[in-house]
Each structure stands twice: as structure tokens, then as C-alpha cells.
Amino acid sequence: MRKKVILITGASGEIGHALVDNLAEGGDCELVTLDLQELPDAAARKVKRHIKGSITDKMTLDAIASEYEIDVIYHLAALLSTRAEVIPGTAHRVNVEGTLLLLEMAAEQSQFRGKPVQFIFPSSIAAYGMPDLETKAAYPRVREWEWNYPTTMYGANKLYCERLGIYFSDHYKQLSEERPTTLDFRCLRYPGLISAFTVPSGGTSDYGPEMLHAAAKGVPYHCFVRPDTSINFMAMPDAVKAALSLAAAPAKSLTQRVYNITAFGLSAEQFRDQVVKAFPGAEIGYQIHEKRQGIVDTWPMDTDDKHARRDWGWQPDYGMERCFEEYLVPNIRKRYE
Ligand code: AKB
């Protein structure tokens, strides 16, 4: 008999770190992780097995599928928006082709065991593309189906994988006589995430967390977007809570497969104000990177998450003040002390 597990891809990344901790605490099911990097020791002790490998390698995925019965997949591995613009072909291979291989694996497993494999997928505000700043100001809280015109490789990858996930859940093998048991795809469109314990890399919303971590370390920081640049952000514990809540929601309560979730919107200058309030000596200036600015300008100021609130009771624990005062600042201080 194969052993029942939860599979987490990209487990060494920012969300992966926090998710492994939470799932290991719950202890309901054993964890198997897959990442190009080793897992840090503390996390490695919490999982049944870590596999160092790529989601683009079908042999690795086949080996996992033959050994384990996968109940849930948290598919976190991805190249983020800035990195993806540097190596767009690789981004497509990882973000799209890797996701397709995993969806195929989940579809086969669902069919084999006669029960849907749950597939939890983090999408992003990068799936949106506001054409100009006037439109961004005129539509401050976009709904899931609005302005789905991403201008980045990463955003296009995320939006397409949302559609692929819906296909595999709702229309897979739609012409066959007997519909197979299909997988259960559930997706969250995250805002910019901020963790007290890890510094992001390769993203374009990174200016927020970067200025905070730089201030705590006592090093100067040059923010690469204009002070008035506004997008929404979320504390990492809320990001993890959202993934777990969506996974735990009864299928019958879900009216869609892709949900916006948001916590608080703020401008780069408001972000800077919060950082300077906590670290009064912080040296934070602006050195605008026009091209990265152009990317953030296409992302909405905020998203409308009323469907997540209605269908599965989504509610962030951390608004802006609580996020800085109770989560970010005390933990970051401790980290760099
Ligand atoms: C990025 O900046 O690419 C990510 C995102 C907004 O999804 N943090």
C-alpha cells in the first residue's frame, strides 16, 4: 500500500517555510517536500521526506507518485515576476510546464484512487494588468474576472495555470464516455507577502519587505518604486492561514475555484512611514527603477475578496497596524539582534 501524504513543492521558499511549520503542527498527514534547494534543518526534521529536485522532471514526479498516495498538493514552486522577466523561457518551463506535469500527476492519482486529489495553487495580483495609472485609480478594488490582462511572463503564467487547474477539475476528458474522478483545484490570488523570518527574492513587490529587513539590519535601502506606488500586502501567517482555510472548506461551499484575498493596501511611502516609526534611524531613500516600476503600476491597488469571505469565511488576522506592531517588528528585531 502506498503511504498517504501531503506534497509541498517549493517548500524551501517563503510560503513553504511557514506552511511546513503549520502543517507539521497539525500532524494530520505526513509531509513530502520537493524543492531545488535543501530544506533548512529545522524544517527537514518536520517532514517525512525531502526530495531535492525539479517539478519539471517527470521522472521525479513519477517516482513520487509511485511511492505515495498524494492527498493534497500545495504547489508553491515558481519563478517570481522580476526573475521571470530575466529568463522568461525558463519561467514558462517552471511556472507552466512544471504545473502541467503536476496537474497530470494529480489527475492520474485522483482517477486511480477514485477520490479527488486537492490541488492548492497560489496565484497572484500579477494575474491582473491595469493599462495605465488612471485606470488603476478608477478601479481600486478589482474583482476576480476584471482586468485579467497581465503584462509579465509570471502574471501570464499564473493566469493560464488558473485556467489549466479549472480545466483539470471541471472539464478534464470531457468527451470520454465515463467522466473520470477529477482533481479538486483551489486557488488564491495573493497580494505582496511580507514575512518576518525570510527575505523574498525575485519578486517585484519585494520593495516592501526589503526596506523593512534593511532597516532592521541597519543598512540603507533605496526603494525602487515611487512613493505613491500602491498595491496590497499580507502578513505571512495570514497567507498560510488562507491556504489552510481554503483547503479545509467543504467543496459544496465553494462557488468558484479562484479567490482574491487581501489584507491591507498601502503606498510605498506609507510602508516607509511604518518602517521608520519602528526603526527611527532607518535610511530609506528612493531610486526608481523605471522598468520594475512599470510592472507594479500594472498591479491593482487592492482586490475585492468578498467571495472568499462569503464562501469560506476568509478574514485576515493582521491589518496594517497589527501586522507591523505585533508580527513584523518584534520578530524582525529578534532576528537581527
Ligand atoms: C512578485 O512580486 O512577483 C510576487 C507577487 C506579487 O506575486 N511577490
XYZ file of C-alpha atoms and ligand atoms in Angstrom:
345
model
C 0.000 0.000 0.000
C 1.279 3.479 -0.822
C 1.547 5.891 2.089
C -0.869 8.846 2.184
C 0.950 12.196 2.199
C 0.660 15.915 1.551
C 3.086 17.075 -1.156
C 4.549 20.599 -0.964
C 6.535 21.905 -3.934
C 8.785 24.938 -3.476
C 8.942 24.063 0.208
C 12.210 25.957 0.756
C 10.652 29.229 -0.389
C 8.945 31.919 1.663
C 5.437 30.447 1.896
C 6.820 26.905 2.033
C 8.768 27.599 5.211
C 5.707 28.814 7.059
C 3.395 26.175 5.619
C 5.634 23.262 6.615
C 5.634 24.553 10.217
C 1.855 24.821 10.301
C 1.061 21.521 8.627
C 3.606 19.663 10.743
C 1.983 21.091 13.895
C -1.446 19.845 12.765
C 0.116 16.406 12.248
C -2.898 15.029 10.320
C -0.871 13.697 7.418
C 2.821 13.204 6.695
C 4.612 15.736 4.530
C 6.741 15.109 1.462
C 8.522 18.190 0.106
C 10.102 18.910 -3.264
C 12.439 21.796 -3.986
C 15.610 22.575 -5.952
C 17.188 23.558 -2.632
C 17.736 21.584 0.555
C 15.204 22.235 3.307
C 16.652 24.119 6.275
C 17.415 21.661 9.116
C 14.570 22.810 11.359
C 12.018 22.211 8.585
C 13.671 18.985 7.410
C 13.057 17.476 10.865
C 9.329 18.091 10.442
C 8.821 16.298 7.136
C 8.724 12.615 6.300
C 10.942 13.109 3.266
C 12.508 15.966 1.331
C 13.306 15.433 -2.335
C 15.856 17.751 -3.899
C 14.672 18.036 -7.474
C 12.684 19.937 -10.050
C 8.964 19.982 -10.743
C 9.902 19.966 -14.434
C 11.416 16.492 -14.115
C 8.706 13.944 -14.936
C 10.836 11.053 -13.663
C 10.987 12.673 -10.222
C 7.223 13.197 -10.199
C 6.596 9.619 -11.374
C 8.824 8.312 -8.585
C 6.836 10.330 -6.022
C 3.514 9.151 -7.459
C 4.565 5.501 -7.408
C 5.635 5.642 -3.790
C 2.966 7.834 -2.198
C -0.773 8.348 -2.307
C -0.977 12.111 -2.530
C -3.988 13.539 -0.757
C -3.238 17.254 -1.149
C -0.684 19.171 -3.218
C 0.398 22.661 -2.204
C 2.150 23.728 -5.395
C 4.273 26.705 -4.350
C 7.290 26.381 -6.675
C 7.531 29.288 -9.123
C 9.853 31.911 -10.545
C 8.526 35.307 -9.434
C 7.878 38.370 -11.573
C 11.268 40.094 -11.719
C 13.276 36.893 -12.122
C 10.851 35.639 -14.773
C 11.494 38.730 -16.903
C 15.218 37.942 -16.910
C 14.751 34.314 -18.025
C 11.241 34.173 -19.495
C 11.695 30.825 -21.257
C 12.810 29.131 -18.065
C 9.981 30.837 -16.179
C 7.493 29.349 -18.615
C 9.050 25.905 -18.267
C 8.893 26.041 -14.468
C 5.696 28.010 -13.924
C 3.578 26.475 -16.680
C 5.115 23.203 -17.819
C 6.007 22.192 -14.251
C 2.452 22.976 -13.154
C 1.039 20.976 -16.057
C 3.104 17.917 -15.064
C 1.851 18.185 -11.504
C -1.756 18.609 -12.614
C -1.406 15.495 -14.793
C 0.047 13.602 -11.873
C -2.805 14.754 -9.618
C -5.373 13.828 -12.279
C -3.933 10.320 -12.602
C -3.823 9.860 -8.839
C -7.430 11.093 -8.500
C -8.547 8.568 -11.074
C -6.502 5.744 -9.575
C -7.793 6.180 -6.058
C -11.321 7.247 -7.064
C -11.122 10.341 -4.879
C -10.061 13.869 -5.878
C -6.559 14.997 -5.046
C -6.810 18.518 -3.708
C -4.533 20.943 -5.587
C -3.889 24.233 -3.758
C -2.338 26.835 -6.046
C -1.044 30.292 -5.135
C -1.787 32.793 -7.864
C -1.114 36.495 -7.535
C -2.152 40.092 -8.099
C 0.265 39.752 -11.038
C -2.575 37.987 -12.884
C -4.078 41.469 -13.308
C -2.873 44.116 -15.717
C -4.156 47.667 -15.369
C -3.417 49.514 -18.624
C -2.479 52.853 -17.000
C -2.443 54.721 -13.686
C -5.800 56.434 -14.368
C -7.486 53.040 -14.738
C -5.661 51.757 -11.647
C -7.074 54.710 -9.661
C -10.548 54.299 -11.152
C -10.751 50.565 -10.201
C -9.182 50.432 -6.733
C -10.660 47.056 -5.731
C -10.710 44.683 -8.668
C -12.840 41.562 -8.774
C -11.531 38.172 -9.908
C -12.713 38.406 -13.506
C -11.760 42.034 -14.136
C -8.579 43.333 -15.816
C -7.108 39.880 -16.409
C -4.522 41.286 -18.821
C -1.122 40.596 -17.231
C 1.899 42.172 -18.883
C 4.553 39.956 -17.254
C 5.636 36.394 -18.020
C 4.934 35.465 -14.376
C 1.451 37.040 -14.424
C 0.598 35.359 -17.726
C 1.882 32.039 -16.338
C -0.260 32.350 -13.202
C -3.408 33.308 -15.093
C -3.003 30.446 -17.568
C -2.327 27.931 -14.783
C -5.519 29.059 -13.075
C -7.350 28.137 -16.277
C -5.473 24.837 -16.517
C -6.444 23.997 -12.940
C -10.089 24.724 -13.726
C -9.828 22.583 -16.863
C -8.394 19.621 -14.960
C -11.058 19.940 -12.254
C -14.167 20.602 -14.292
C -13.617 19.598 -17.906
C -10.834 17.008 -17.984
C -11.523 14.295 -20.585
C -14.905 15.869 -21.235
C -15.520 13.760 -24.354
C -14.969 10.376 -22.724
C -17.990 8.125 -22.101
C -17.344 7.911 -18.393
C -16.053 11.047 -16.691
C -13.073 10.100 -14.502
C -12.756 11.270 -10.909
C -11.026 14.602 -11.349
C -8.829 16.648 -9.078
C -10.068 19.462 -6.848
C -8.228 22.672 -7.844
C -8.417 25.624 -5.426
C -6.538 28.848 -5.990
C -5.728 32.013 -4.041
C -4.701 35.277 -5.653
C -2.196 36.598 -3.138
C -1.103 40.214 -2.740
C 2.546 41.054 -1.921
C 3.545 38.881 1.041
C 5.685 40.000 3.970
C 7.460 37.605 6.293
C 9.368 38.480 9.441
C 11.585 35.443 9.006
C 12.566 35.368 5.332
C 13.517 37.984 2.755
C 11.861 37.474 -0.621
C 13.846 37.167 -3.812
C 12.947 37.552 -7.451
C 9.656 39.403 -6.955
C 8.635 42.961 -7.757
C 6.577 43.576 -4.617
C 9.835 42.916 -2.737
C 10.481 46.638 -2.095
C 8.210 46.491 0.971
C 9.833 43.568 2.797
C 13.291 44.629 1.582
C 13.043 48.084 3.162
C 11.857 46.586 6.412
C 14.601 43.966 6.661
C 17.258 46.526 5.624
C 16.114 48.917 8.358
C 16.224 46.163 10.974
C 19.760 45.263 9.888
C 20.761 48.930 10.000
C 21.679 49.143 6.319
C 20.493 51.887 3.930
C 17.854 50.984 1.355
C 16.858 52.535 -1.941
C 13.260 51.800 -2.758
C 12.902 51.058 -6.465
C 9.331 52.376 -6.875
C 7.825 55.855 -6.460
C 6.497 56.850 -3.008
C 2.884 56.945 -4.303
C 3.012 53.361 -5.664
C 0.139 51.403 -4.112
C -0.589 47.696 -4.003
C -1.961 45.374 -1.322
C 0.119 43.344 1.124
C -0.409 40.496 3.584
C 1.468 39.081 6.564
C 2.823 35.568 6.006
C 0.764 33.970 8.821
C -2.377 35.193 7.040
C -1.115 33.793 3.729
C -0.692 30.382 5.342
C -3.999 30.645 7.173
C -5.725 31.384 3.847
C -4.205 28.339 2.129
C -5.185 26.055 5.009
C -8.709 27.501 5.286
C -9.354 27.153 1.578
C -8.100 23.560 1.703
C -10.367 22.824 4.681
C -13.506 24.365 3.149
C -16.242 21.884 2.180
C -16.376 21.623 -1.630
C -20.080 22.437 -1.623
C -19.472 25.873 -0.096
C -17.135 26.943 -2.901
C -18.772 28.850 -5.757
C -15.559 29.432 -7.705
C -12.073 27.959 -7.955
C -10.053 31.181 -7.926
C -10.359 33.588 -4.995
C -8.916 37.034 -4.343
C -7.668 37.528 -0.818
C -6.380 40.773 0.621
C -5.315 42.220 3.965
C -4.301 45.887 3.584
C -3.385 48.253 0.771
C -0.692 50.860 1.254
C 1.656 53.058 -0.728
C 5.443 52.716 -0.683
C 5.590 55.949 1.335
C 3.101 54.606 3.911
C 5.182 51.426 4.073
C 8.285 53.555 4.641
C 6.468 55.522 7.397
C 5.681 52.303 9.258
C 9.295 51.152 8.960
C 10.701 54.486 10.143
C 8.249 54.500 13.077
C 9.695 51.166 14.202
C 13.317 51.910 13.299
C 13.739 55.696 13.633
C 17.328 55.647 12.352
C 16.353 53.862 9.110
C 17.892 55.326 5.969
C 15.368 54.738 3.212
C 15.542 56.746 0.016
C 14.145 56.298 -3.476
C 15.995 55.235 -6.609
C 13.303 54.462 -9.099
C 13.827 51.519 -11.440
C 11.539 52.595 -14.282
C 11.027 49.088 -15.656
C 10.179 47.467 -12.323
C 8.007 50.496 -11.550
C 6.178 49.796 -14.808
C 5.355 46.282 -13.601
C 3.985 47.377 -10.216
C 1.949 50.105 -11.924
C 0.001 47.374 -13.756
C -0.990 45.686 -10.484
C -4.211 46.829 -8.816
C -4.221 48.959 -5.659
C -6.349 46.364 -3.909
C -8.538 43.376 -4.691
C -12.110 42.583 -3.739
C -12.117 39.442 -1.601
C -15.821 39.282 -0.774
C -16.256 35.853 -2.372
C -13.530 34.342 -0.174
C -15.165 35.951 2.868
C -18.602 34.637 1.917
C -17.674 31.126 0.745
C -15.040 30.008 3.239
C -15.012 32.657 5.949
C -11.776 34.377 4.901
C -10.737 37.175 7.228
C -7.152 38.357 7.733
C -5.887 38.459 11.312
C -3.423 41.220 10.514
C -4.458 44.678 9.337
C -1.624 47.121 8.684
C -1.021 48.261 12.268
C -1.242 44.871 13.875
C 0.932 43.383 11.130
C 3.755 45.835 11.843
C 3.330 46.173 15.610
C 2.637 42.591 16.632
C 4.109 40.417 13.902
C 6.787 42.090 11.774
C 8.631 44.496 14.044
C 9.094 42.329 17.173
C 10.085 39.226 15.178
C 12.434 41.091 12.847
C 14.080 42.862 15.798
C 14.707 39.490 17.423
C 16.037 38.037 14.177
C 18.727 40.661 13.645
C 19.614 41.352 17.279
C 6.132 39.137 -7.108
O 6.468 40.284 -6.765
O 6.415 38.619 -8.177
C 5.272 38.348 -6.147
C 3.826 38.519 -6.458
C 3.176 39.832 -6.342
O 3.197 37.557 -6.787
N 5.531 38.743 -4.802
